[in-house]
mmCIF file of C-alpha atoms in Angstrom:
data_model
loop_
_atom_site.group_PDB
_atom_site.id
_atom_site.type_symbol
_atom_site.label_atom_id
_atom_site.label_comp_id
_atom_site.label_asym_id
_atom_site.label_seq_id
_atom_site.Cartn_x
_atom_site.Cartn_y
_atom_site.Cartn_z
ATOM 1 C CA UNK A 7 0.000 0.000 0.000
ATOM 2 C CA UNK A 8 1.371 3.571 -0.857
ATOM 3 C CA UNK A 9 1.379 5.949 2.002
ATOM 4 C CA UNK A 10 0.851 9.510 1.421
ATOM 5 C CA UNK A 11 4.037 10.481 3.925
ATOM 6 C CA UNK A 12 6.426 8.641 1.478
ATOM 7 C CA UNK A 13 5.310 10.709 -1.496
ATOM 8 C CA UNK A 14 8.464 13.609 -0.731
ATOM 9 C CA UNK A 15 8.900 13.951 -4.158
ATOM 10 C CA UNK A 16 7.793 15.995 -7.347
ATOM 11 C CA UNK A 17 8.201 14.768 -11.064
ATOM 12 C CA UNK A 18 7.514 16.128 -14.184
ATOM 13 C CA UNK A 19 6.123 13.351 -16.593
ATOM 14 C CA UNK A 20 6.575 14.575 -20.591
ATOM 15 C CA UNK A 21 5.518 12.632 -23.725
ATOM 16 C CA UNK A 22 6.572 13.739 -27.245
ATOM 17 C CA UNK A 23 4.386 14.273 -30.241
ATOM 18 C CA UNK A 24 5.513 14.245 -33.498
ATOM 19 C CA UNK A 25 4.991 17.857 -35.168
ATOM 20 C CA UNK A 26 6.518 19.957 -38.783
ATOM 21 C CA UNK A 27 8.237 22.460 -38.931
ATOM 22 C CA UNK A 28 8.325 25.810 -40.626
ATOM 23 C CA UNK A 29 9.128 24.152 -43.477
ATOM 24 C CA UNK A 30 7.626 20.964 -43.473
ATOM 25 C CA UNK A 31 10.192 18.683 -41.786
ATOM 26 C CA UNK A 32 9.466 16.394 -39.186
ATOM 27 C CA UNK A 33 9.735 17.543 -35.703
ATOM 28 C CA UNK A 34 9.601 15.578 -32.241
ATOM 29 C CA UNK A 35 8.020 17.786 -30.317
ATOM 30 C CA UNK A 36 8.106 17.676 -25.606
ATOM 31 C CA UNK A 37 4.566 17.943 -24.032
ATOM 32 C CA UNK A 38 3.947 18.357 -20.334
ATOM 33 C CA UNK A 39 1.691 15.248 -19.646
ATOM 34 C CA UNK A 40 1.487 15.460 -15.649
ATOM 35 C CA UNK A 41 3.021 16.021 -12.634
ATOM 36 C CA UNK A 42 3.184 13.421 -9.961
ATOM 37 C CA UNK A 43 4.074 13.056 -6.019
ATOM 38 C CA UNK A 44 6.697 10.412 -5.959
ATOM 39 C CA UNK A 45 8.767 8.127 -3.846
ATOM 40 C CA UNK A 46 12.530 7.359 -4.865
ATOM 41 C CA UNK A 47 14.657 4.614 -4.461
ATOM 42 C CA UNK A 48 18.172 5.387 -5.921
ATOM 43 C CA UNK A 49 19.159 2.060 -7.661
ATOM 44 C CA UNK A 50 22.343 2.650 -9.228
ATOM 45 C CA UNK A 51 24.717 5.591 -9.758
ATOM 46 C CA UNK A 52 27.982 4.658 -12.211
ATOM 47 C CA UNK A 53 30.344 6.909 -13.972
ATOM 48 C CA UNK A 54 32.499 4.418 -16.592
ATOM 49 C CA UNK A 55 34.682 5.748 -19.432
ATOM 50 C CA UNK A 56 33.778 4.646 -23.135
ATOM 51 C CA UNK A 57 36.437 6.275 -25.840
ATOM 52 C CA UNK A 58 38.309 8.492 -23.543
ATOM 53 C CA UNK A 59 34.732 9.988 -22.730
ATOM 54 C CA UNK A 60 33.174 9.757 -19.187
ATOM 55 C CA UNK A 61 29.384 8.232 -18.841
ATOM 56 C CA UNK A 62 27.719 8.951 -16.115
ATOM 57 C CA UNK A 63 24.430 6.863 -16.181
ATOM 58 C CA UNK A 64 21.614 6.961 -12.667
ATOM 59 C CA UNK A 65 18.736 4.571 -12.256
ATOM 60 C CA UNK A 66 16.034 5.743 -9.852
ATOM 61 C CA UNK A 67 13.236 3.713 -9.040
ATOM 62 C CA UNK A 68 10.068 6.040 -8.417
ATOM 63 C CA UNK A 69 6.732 4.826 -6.897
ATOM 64 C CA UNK A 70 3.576 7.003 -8.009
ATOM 65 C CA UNK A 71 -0.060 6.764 -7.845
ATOM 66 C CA UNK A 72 -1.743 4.719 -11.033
ATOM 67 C CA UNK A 73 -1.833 5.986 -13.761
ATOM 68 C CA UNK A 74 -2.506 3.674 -16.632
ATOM 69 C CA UNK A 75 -1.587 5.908 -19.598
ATOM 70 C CA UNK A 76 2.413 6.072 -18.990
ATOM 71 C CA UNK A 77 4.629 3.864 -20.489
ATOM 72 C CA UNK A 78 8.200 3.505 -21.752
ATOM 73 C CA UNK A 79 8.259 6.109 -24.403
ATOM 74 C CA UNK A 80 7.045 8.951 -21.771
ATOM 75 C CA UNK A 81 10.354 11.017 -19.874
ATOM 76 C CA UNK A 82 10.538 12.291 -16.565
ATOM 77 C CA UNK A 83 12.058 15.424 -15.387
ATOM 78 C CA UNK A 84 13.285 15.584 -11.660
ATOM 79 C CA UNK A 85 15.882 17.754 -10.469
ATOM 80 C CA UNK A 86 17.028 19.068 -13.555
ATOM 81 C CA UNK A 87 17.595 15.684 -15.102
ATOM 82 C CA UNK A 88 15.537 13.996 -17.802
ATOM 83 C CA UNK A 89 15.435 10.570 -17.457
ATOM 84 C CA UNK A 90 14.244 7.916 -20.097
ATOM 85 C CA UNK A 91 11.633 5.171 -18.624
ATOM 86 C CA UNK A 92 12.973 2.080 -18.866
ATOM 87 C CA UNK A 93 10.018 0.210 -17.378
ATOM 88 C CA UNK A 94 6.865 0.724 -15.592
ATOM 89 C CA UNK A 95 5.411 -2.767 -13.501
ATOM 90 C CA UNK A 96 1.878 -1.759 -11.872
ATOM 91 C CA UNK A 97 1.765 -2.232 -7.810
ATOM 92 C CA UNK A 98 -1.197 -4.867 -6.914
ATOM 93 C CA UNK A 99 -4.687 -4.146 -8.415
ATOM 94 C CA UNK A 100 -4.111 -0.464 -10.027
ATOM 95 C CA UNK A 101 -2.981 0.884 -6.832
ATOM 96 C CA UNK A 102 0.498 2.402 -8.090
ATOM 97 C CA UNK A 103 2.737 2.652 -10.392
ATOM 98 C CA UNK A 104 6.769 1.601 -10.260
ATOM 99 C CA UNK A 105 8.938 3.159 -12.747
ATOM 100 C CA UNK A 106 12.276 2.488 -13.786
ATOM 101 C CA UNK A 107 14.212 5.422 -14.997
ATOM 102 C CA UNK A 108 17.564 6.421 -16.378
ATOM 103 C CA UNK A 109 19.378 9.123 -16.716
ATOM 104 C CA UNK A 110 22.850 9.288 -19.475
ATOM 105 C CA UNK A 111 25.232 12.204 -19.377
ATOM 106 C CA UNK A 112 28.672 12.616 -21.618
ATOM 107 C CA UNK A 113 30.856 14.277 -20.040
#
């Protein structure tokens, strides 16, 4: 069961929509879809080098109420950071949501 006191944090939840341009081209397009309370859980923080270039790659688990519209091609904002879902499992019968996000920076 999700308890309200656990919900410290707030995330931005954004969706894209393809769009053209000025001049016809294809554009992929951010929209605001929602913003959630949230619980964290930080799962894994690693920094590795790939071709002389520093990765730094974060996996945060976040626990929300349900909401049966996101899925993996949705992005969340929190903290500055936008992180790609990875995978969303649904907590018992449509009480919440788990989400597995990550976050890749080059440095």
């Amino acid at each position: 069961m999700i308890q309200l006191s656990d919900l410290r944090y707030k995330i931005s939840i954004y969706y894209t929509q393809d769009s053209k341009g000025e001049f016809g081209q294809p554009l992929k397009v951010k929209q605001h879809y929602s913003d959630f309370f949230a619980s964290k859980y930080d799962w894994q923080n690693r920094e590795k080098y790939e071709n002389s270039q520093l990765i730094e790659s974060d996996i945060i688990i976040f626990t929300i109420y349900y909401d049966g519209n996101i899925n993996t091609s949705y992005t969340i904002e929190f903290e500055g950071k936008e992180y790609n879902i990875k995978g969303v499992k649904e907590i018992g019968y449509r009480e919440g949501l788990e989400i597995t996000a990550q976050y890749k920076n080059n440095r």
